[in-house]
Coordinates of C-alpha atoms in Angstrom, one line a residue:
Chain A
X473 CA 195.4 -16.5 112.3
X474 CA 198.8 -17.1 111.3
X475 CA 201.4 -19.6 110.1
X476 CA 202.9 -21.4 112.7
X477 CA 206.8 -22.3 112.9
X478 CA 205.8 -25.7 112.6
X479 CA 203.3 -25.4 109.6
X480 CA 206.6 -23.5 107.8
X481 CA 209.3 -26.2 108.7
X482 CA 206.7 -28.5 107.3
X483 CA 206.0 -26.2 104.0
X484 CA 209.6 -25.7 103.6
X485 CA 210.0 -29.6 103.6
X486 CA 207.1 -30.4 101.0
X487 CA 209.1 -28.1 98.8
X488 CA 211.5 -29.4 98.7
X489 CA 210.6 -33.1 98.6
X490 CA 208.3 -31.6 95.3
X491 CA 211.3 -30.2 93.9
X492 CA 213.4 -33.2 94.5
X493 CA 211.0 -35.8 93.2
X494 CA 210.3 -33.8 89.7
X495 CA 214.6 -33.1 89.2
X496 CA 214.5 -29.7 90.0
X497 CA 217.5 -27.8 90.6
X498 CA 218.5 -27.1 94.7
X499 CA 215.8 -25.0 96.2
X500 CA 215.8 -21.9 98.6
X501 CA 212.6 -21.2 100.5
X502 CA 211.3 -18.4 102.6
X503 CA 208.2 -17.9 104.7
X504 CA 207.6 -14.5 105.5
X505 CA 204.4 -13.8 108.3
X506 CA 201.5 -10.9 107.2
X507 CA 203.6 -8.0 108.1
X508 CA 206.2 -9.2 105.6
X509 CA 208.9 -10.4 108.6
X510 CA 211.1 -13.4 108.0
X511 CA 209.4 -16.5 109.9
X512 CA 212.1 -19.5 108.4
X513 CA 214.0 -20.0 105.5
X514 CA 216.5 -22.9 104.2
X515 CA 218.5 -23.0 101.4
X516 CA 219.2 -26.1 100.1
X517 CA 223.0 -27.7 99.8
X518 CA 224.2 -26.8 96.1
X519 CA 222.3 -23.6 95.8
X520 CA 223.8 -20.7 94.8
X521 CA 225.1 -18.6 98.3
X522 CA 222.9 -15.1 97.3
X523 CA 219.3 -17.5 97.4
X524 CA 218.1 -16.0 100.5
X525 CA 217.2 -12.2 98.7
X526 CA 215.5 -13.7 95.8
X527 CA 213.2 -16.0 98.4
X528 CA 212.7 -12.8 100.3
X529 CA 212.3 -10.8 97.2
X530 CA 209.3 -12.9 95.9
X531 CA 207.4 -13.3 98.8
X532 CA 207.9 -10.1 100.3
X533 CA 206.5 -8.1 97.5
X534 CA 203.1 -10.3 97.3
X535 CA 202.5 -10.0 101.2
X536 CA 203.5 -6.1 101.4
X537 CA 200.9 -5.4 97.8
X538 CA 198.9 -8.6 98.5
X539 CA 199.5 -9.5 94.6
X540 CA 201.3 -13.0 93.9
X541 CA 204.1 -13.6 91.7
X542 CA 202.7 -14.2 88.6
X543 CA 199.9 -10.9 88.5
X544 CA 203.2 -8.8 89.5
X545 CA 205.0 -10.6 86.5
X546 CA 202.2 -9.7 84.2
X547 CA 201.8 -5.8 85.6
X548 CA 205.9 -5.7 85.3
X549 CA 205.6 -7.0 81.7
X550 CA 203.0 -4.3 80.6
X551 CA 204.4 -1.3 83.0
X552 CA 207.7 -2.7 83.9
X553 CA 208.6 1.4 85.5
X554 CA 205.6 0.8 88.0
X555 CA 207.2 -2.6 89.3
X556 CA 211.1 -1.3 89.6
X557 CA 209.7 1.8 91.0
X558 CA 207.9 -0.4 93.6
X559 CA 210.9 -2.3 94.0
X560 CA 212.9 0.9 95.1
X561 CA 210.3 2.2 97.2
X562 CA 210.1 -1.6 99.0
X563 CA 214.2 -1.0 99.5
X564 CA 214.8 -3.4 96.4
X565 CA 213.1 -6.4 98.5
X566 CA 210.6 -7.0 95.5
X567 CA 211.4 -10.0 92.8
X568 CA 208.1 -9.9 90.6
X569 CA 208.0 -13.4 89.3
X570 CA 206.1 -16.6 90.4
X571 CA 207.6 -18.6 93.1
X572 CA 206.4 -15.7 95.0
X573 CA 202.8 -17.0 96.4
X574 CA 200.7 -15.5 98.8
X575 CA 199.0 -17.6 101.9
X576 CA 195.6 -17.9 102.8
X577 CA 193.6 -18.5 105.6
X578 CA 190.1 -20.4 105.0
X579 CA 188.5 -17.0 105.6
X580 CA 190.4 -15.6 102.3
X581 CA 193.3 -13.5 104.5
X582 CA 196.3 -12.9 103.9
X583 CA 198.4 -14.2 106.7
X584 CA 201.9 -14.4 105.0
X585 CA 203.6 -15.4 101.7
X586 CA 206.2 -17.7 100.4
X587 CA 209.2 -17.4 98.3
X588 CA 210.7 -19.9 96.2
X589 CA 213.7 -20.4 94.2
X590 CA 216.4 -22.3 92.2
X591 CA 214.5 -23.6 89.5
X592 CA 212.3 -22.0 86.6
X593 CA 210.1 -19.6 88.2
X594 CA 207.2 -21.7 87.3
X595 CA 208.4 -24.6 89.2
X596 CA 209.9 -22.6 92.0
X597 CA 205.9 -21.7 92.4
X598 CA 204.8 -25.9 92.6
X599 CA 207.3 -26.7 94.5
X600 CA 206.3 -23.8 96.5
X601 CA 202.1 -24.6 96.2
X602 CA 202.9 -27.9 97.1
X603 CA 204.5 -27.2 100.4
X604 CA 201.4 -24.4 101.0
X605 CA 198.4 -27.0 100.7
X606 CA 200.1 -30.3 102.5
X607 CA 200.0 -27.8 105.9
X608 CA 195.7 -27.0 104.8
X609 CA 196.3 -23.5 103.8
X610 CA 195.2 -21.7 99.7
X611 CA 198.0 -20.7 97.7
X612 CA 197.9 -18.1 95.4
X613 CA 200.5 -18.3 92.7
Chain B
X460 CA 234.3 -28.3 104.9
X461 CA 230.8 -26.5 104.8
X462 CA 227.8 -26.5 107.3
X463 CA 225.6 -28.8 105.7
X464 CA 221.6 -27.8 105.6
X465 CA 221.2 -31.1 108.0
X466 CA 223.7 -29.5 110.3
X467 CA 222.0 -25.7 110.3
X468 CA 218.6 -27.7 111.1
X469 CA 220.1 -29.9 114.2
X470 CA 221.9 -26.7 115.8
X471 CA 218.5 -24.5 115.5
X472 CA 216.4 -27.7 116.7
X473 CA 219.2 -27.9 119.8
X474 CA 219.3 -24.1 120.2
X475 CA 215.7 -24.3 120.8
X476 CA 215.5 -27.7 122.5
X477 CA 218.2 -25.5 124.9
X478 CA 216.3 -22.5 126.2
X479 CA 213.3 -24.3 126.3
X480 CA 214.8 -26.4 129.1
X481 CA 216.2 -23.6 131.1
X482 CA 213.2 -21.3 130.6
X483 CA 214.1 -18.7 128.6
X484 CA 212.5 -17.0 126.1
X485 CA 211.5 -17.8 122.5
X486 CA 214.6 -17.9 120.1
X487 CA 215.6 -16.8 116.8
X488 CA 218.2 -18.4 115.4
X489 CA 220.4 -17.9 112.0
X490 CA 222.8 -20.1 110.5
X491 CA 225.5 -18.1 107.8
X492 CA 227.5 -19.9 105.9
X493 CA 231.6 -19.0 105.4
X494 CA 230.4 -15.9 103.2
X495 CA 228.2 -14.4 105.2
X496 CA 225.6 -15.5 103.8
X497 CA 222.1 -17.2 105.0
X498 CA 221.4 -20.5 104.9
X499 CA 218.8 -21.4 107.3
X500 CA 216.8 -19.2 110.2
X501 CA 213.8 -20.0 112.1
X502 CA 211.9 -17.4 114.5
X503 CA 209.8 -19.3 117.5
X504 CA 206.2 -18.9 117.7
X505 CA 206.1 -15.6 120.2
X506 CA 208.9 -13.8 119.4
X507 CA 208.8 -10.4 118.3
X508 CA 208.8 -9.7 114.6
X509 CA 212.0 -7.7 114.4
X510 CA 214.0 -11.3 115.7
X511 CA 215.5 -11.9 112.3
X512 CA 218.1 -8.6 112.2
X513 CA 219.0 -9.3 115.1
X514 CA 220.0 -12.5 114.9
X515 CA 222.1 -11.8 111.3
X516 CA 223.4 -9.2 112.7
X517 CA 224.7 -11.0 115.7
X518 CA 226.1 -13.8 113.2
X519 CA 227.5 -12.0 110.1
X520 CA 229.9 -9.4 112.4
X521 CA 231.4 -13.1 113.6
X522 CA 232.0 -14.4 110.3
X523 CA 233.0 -11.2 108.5
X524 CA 235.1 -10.1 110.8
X525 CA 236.5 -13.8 112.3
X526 CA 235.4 -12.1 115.8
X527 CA 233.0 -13.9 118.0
X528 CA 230.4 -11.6 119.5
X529 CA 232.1 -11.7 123.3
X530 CA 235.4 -10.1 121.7
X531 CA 233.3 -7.7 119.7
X532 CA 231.6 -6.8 122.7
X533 CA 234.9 -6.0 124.8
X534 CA 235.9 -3.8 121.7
X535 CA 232.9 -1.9 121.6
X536 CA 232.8 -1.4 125.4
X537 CA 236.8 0.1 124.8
X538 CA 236.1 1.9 121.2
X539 CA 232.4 2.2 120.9
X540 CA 233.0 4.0 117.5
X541 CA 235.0 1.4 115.9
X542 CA 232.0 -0.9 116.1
X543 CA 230.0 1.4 114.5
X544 CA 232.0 2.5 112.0
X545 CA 232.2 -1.3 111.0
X546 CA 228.6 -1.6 111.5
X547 CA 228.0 1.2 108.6
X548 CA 230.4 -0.4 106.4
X549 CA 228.7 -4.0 106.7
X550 CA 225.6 -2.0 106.3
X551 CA 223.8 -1.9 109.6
X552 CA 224.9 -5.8 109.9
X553 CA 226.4 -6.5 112.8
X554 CA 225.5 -6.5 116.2
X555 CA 228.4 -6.9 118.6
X556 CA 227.4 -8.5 121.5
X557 CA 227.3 -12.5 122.8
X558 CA 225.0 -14.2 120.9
X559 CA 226.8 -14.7 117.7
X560 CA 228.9 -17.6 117.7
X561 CA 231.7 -18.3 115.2
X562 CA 231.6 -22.1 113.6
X563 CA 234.7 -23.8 113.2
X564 CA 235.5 -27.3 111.8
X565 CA 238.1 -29.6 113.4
X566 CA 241.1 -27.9 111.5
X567 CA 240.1 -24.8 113.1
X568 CA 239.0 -23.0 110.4
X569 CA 236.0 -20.9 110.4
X570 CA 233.0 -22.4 108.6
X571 CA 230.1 -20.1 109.7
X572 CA 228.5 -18.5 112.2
X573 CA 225.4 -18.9 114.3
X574 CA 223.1 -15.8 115.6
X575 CA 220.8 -16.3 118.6
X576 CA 218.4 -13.8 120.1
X577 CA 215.1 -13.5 122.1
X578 CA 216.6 -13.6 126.0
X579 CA 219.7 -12.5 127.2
X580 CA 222.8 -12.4 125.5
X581 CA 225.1 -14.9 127.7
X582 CA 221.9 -17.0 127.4
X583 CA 221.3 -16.8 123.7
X584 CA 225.4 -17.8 123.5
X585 CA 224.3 -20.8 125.9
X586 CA 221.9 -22.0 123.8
X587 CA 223.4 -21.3 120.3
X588 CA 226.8 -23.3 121.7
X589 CA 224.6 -26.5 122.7
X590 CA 223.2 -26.5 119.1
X591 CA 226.9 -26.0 117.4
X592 CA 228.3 -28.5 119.7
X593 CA 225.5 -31.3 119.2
X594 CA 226.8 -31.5 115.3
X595 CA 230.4 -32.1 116.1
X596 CA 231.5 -28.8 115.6
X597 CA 233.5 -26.4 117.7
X598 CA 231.4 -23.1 119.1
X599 CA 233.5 -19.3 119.8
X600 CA 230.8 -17.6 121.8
Chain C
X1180 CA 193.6 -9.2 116.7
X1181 CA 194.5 -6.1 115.0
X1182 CA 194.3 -2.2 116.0
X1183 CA 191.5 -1.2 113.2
X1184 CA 191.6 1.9 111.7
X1185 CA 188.8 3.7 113.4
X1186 CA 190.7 3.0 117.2
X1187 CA 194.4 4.0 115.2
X1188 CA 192.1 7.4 114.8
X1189 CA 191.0 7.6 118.4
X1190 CA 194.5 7.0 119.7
X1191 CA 195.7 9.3 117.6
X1192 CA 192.7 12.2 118.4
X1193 CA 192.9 11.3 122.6
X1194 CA 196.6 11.8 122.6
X1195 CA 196.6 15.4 120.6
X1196 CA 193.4 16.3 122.9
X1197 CA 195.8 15.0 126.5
X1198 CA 198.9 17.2 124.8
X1199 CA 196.8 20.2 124.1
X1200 CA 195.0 19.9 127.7
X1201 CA 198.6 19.5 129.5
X1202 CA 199.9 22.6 127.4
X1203 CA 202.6 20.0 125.3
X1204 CA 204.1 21.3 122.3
X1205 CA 202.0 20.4 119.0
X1206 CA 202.6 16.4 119.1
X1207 CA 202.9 13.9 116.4
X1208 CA 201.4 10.3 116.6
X1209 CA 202.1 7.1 114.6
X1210 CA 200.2 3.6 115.2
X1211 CA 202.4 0.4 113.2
X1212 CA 200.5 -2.7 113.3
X1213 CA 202.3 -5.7 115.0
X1214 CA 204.4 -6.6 111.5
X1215 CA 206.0 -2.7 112.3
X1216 CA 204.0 -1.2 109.3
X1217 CA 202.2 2.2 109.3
X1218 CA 198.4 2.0 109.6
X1219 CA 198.1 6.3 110.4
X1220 CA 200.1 9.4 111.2
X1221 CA 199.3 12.9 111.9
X1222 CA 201.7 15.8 112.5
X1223 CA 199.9 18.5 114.3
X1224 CA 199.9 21.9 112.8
X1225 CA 203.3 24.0 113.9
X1226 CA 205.3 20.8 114.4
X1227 CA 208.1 20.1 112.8
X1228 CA 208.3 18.2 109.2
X1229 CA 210.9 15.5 110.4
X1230 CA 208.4 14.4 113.1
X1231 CA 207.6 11.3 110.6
X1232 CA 210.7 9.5 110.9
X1233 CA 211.0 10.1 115.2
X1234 CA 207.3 9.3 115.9
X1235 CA 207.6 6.0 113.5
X1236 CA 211.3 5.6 114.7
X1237 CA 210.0 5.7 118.3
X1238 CA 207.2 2.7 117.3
X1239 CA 209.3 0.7 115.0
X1240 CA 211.8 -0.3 117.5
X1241 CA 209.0 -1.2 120.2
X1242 CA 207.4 -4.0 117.9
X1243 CA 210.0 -5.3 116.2
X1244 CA 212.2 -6.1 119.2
X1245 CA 208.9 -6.5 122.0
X1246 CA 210.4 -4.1 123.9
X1247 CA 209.2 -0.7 125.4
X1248 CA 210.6 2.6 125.0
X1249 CA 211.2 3.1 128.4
X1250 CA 212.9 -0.6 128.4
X1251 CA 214.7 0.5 125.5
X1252 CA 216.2 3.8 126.8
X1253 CA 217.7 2.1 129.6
X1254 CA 219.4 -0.5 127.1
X1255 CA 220.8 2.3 125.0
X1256 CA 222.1 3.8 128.7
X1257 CA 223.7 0.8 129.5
X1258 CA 224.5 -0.2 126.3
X1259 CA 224.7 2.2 123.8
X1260 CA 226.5 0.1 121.3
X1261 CA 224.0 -2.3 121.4
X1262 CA 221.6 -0.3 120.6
X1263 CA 223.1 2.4 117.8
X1264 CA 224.1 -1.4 115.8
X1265 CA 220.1 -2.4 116.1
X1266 CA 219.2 1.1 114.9
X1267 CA 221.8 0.0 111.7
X1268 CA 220.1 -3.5 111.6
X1269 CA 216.8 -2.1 111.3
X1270 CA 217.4 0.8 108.5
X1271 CA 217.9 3.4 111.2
X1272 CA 214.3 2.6 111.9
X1273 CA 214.7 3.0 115.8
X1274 CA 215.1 6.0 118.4
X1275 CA 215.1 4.3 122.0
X1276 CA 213.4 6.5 123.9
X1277 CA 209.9 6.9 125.9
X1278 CA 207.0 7.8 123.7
X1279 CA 207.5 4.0 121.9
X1280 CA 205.0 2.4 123.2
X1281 CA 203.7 -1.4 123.1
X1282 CA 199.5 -2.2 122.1
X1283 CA 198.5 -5.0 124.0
X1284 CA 195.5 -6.3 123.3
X1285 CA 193.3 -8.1 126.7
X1286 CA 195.3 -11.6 126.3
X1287 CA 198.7 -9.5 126.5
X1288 CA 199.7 -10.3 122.9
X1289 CA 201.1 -7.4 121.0
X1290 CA 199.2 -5.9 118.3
X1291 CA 201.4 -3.0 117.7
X1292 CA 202.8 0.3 118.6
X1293 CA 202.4 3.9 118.8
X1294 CA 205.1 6.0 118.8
X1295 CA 204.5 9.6 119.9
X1296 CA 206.7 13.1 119.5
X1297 CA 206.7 16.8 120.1
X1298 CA 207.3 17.5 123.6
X1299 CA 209.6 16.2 126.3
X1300 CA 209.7 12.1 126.0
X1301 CA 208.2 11.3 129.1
X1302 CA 205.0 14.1 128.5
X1303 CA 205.0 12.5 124.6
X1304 CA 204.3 9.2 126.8
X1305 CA 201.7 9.7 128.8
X1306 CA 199.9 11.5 125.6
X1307 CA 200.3 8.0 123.9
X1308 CA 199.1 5.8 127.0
X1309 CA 195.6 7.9 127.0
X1310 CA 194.9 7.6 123.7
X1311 CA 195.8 3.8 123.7
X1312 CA 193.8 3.7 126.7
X1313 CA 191.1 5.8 125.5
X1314 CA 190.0 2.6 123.1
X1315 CA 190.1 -0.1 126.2
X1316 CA 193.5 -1.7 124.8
X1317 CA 196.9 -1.7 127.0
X1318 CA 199.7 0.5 126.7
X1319 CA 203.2 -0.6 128.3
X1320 CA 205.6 2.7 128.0
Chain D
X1042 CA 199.7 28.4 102.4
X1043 CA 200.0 25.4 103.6
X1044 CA 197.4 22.1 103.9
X1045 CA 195.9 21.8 107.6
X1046 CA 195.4 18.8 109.5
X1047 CA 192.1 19.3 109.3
X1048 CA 192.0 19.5 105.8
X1049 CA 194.5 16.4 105.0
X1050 CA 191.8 14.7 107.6
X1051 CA 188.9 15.8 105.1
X1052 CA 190.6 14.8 101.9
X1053 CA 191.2 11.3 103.4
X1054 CA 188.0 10.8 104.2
X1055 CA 186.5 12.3 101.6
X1056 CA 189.2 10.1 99.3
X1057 CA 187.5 6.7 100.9
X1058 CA 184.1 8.1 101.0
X1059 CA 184.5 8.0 97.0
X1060 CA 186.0 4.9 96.7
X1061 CA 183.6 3.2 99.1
X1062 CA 180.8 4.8 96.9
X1063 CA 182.3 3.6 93.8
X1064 CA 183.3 0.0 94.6
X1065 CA 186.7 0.7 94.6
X1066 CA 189.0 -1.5 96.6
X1067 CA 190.3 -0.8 99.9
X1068 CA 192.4 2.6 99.9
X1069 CA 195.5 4.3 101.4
X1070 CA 196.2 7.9 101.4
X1071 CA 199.1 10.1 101.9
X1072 CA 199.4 13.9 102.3
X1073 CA 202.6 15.6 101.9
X1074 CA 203.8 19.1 102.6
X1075 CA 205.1 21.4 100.7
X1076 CA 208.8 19.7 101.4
X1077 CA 208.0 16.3 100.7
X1078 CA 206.8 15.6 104.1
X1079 CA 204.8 13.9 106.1
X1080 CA 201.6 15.3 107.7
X1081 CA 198.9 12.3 107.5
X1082 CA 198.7 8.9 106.5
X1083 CA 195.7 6.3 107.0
X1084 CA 195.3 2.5 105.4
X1085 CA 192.0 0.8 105.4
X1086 CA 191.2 -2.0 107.2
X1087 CA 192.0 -4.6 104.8
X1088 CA 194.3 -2.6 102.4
X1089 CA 197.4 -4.7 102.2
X1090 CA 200.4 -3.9 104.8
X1091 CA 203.1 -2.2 102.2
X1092 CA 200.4 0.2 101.1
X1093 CA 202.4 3.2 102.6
X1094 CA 205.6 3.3 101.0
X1095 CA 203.5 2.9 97.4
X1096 CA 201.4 5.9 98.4
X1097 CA 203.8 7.8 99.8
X1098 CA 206.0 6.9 96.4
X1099 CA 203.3 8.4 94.6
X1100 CA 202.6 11.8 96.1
X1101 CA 206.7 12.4 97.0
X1102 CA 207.5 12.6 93.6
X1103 CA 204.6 14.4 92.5
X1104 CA 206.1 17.4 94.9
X1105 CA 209.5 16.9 94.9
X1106 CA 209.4 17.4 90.9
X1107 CA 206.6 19.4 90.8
X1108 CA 204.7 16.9 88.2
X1109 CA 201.7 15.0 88.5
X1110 CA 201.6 11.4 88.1
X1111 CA 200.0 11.2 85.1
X1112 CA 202.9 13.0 83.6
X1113 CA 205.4 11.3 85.2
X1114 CA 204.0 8.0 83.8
X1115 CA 203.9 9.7 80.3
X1116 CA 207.7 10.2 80.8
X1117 CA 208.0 6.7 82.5
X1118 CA 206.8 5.6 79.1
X1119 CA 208.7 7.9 76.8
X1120 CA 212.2 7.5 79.0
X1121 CA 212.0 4.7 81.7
X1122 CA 216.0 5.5 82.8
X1123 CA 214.6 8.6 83.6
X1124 CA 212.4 8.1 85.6
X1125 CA 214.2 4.8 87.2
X1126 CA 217.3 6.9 87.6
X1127 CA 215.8 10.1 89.8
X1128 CA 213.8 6.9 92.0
X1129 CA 217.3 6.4 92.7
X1130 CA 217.9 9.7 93.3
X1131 CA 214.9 10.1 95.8
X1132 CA 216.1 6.9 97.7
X1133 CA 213.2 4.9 96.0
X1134 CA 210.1 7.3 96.8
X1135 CA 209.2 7.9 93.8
X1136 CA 206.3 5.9 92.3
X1137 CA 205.7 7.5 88.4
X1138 CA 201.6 6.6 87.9
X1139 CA 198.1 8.1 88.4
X1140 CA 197.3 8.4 92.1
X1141 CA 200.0 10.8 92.8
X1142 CA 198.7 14.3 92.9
X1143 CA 199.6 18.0 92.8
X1144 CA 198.0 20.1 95.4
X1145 CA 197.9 24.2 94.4
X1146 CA 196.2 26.6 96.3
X1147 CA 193.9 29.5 94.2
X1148 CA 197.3 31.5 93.3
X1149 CA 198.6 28.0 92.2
X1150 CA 201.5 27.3 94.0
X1151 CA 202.0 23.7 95.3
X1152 CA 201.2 23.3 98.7
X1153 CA 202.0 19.4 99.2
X1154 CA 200.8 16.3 97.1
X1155 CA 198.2 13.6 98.0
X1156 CA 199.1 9.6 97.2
X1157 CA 196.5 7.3 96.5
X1158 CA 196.9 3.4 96.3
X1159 CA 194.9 0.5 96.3
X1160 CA 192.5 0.7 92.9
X1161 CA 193.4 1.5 89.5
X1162 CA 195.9 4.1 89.3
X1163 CA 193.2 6.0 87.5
X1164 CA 190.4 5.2 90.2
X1165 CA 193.1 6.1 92.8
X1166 CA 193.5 9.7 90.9
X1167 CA 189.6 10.0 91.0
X1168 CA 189.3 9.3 94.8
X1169 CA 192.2 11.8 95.8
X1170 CA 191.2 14.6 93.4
X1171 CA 187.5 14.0 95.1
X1172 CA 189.1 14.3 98.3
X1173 CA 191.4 17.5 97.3
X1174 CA 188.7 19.3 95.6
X1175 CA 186.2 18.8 98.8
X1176 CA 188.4 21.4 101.1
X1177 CA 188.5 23.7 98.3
X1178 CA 192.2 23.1 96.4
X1179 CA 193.4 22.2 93.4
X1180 CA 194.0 19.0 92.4
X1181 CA 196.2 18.3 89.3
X1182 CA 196.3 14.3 88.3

């Protein structure tokens, strides 16, 4: 199974519309498919131009080590050598905070991961939850 | 004057809308903004992975450069090693054939860029034109 | 559908067993799943230790684009620009030449690549196509 | 001396074998040469996609340096710009924890490094050395 361009216009959208209705800043998101290519990504008017490699960053480095955001943040904050070294060896495509969120099937698989940003990292990953379960699929934040 | 994110979403929808009524394959299609930078992409359902460098490559030689990808094409067919000397100095981004279309506003000036791949490239440039054009805006293929 | 890893072996054993029955030079063999990531690689004794980065180079470019090495070639031939500025798109990930070959699983999707090396391109091909052969999928060269 | 296919096959499987036996989570091994390269790689079915470049991080700068990963995490921890800055140095293949291993045959030279990823870094060690130490070499963790 995998996310369809139509399931990612329409987690992109609930994102956004989350972010929007709690006053979060402009968001930027990214929906990578399992093999950690770029499916769709928008960046919201007002956001900062360099949006696209932070999205990337966070969801790329949960669907290439299947870990989400916030277990990378917690294995950065107690061996933070492992995750930069991880980072170079990923070509520095690896942002290890939440907003990063990994995508589940209803048979547990991974098939792809989304990256959020613009906000506090903890809100970049509701906005980004949000979006994930209005098209049926888990999110792992 | 900027693309807006409404904009980026009407000329991928039209882009699309486009080769699907003359048969060609599935698109990719990127929108940069004036920096180079990405502001929205989407890959069809059944294109290959790989779609998304392609496209940005196609796009951000336009906009860097303020070369559409037909003229980049002509000067890599008469000084092949220009256009890859270029290509290593925007590191590996920029693909210089039709296909990347520069975005300008009614002034003339340069506002973006559009990449389109997936069939070929006079047809990508037909597709990614009908999607710049459908927002009021004026398309160098 | 995916290549598992007990058919990546048996593509990978058939093809080393057709090179050694046709008298190839000691061959090299990498199978990418259809995201372009390495699943397994083997270097046969007495080849060379940059083998790696062909055979994968070979594969890369067949998945991430949904084009053939054969296909491929005769782009760069025609082409050549085109094809050294994808090779900068996609990291220098991409030598367009037979012995890239597409997986195709029985409803024609593409489920990756193997990328094969060590003898003349056209012999590294049809050491690929057996082994891919070998466990009932399709191999397009 | 150098490792053999056939024994880079056997301390794969053997590598898996032990992790299957001790619970251990899907694994991915790597086997280097004596130069850093490339001579066999396979990922479990079900081992997440970026495996490779972690393994591979793992055993490269186990041979390149000619330290074990146990000591480079001791120096990751006693001088992380250290250790971040030679990463840099080997163009990001260099991942500093447990799960990278030294290979030495009986006169104790090193003859290539194994990576191991997808546990604990320690139960990655435990599963490569098994492997190593099942074709008769030295394993140093």
């Amino acid at each position: 199974m995998a996310i369809t361009l139509k399931q990612a216009r329409e987690i992109i959208r609930v994102a956004f519309e989350t972010g929007a209705a709690k006053g979060m800043n402009p968001l930027s998101v990214v929906v990578l498919d399992a093999g950690g290519n770029l499916q769709a990504f928008e960046r919201s008017d007002g956001a900062a131009p360099g949006r696209f490699d932070i999205a990337r960053g966070k969801a790329y480095g949960c669907v290439m080590l299947g870990i989400a955001g916030s277990a990378q943040m917690a294995r950065a904050e107690a061996q933070a050598y492992f995750v930069a070294a991880a980072g170079g060896a990923f070509g520095g495509k690896m942002i290890p905070v939440p907003g990063g969120i990994l995508v589940r099937d209803e048979t547990g698989a991974v098939i792809g991961a989304v990256g959020v940003t613009g906000d506090s990292s903890d809100n970049d990953a509701i906005a980004g939850k949000a979006g994930i379960e209005a098209v049926g699929l888990t999110a792992e934040i």
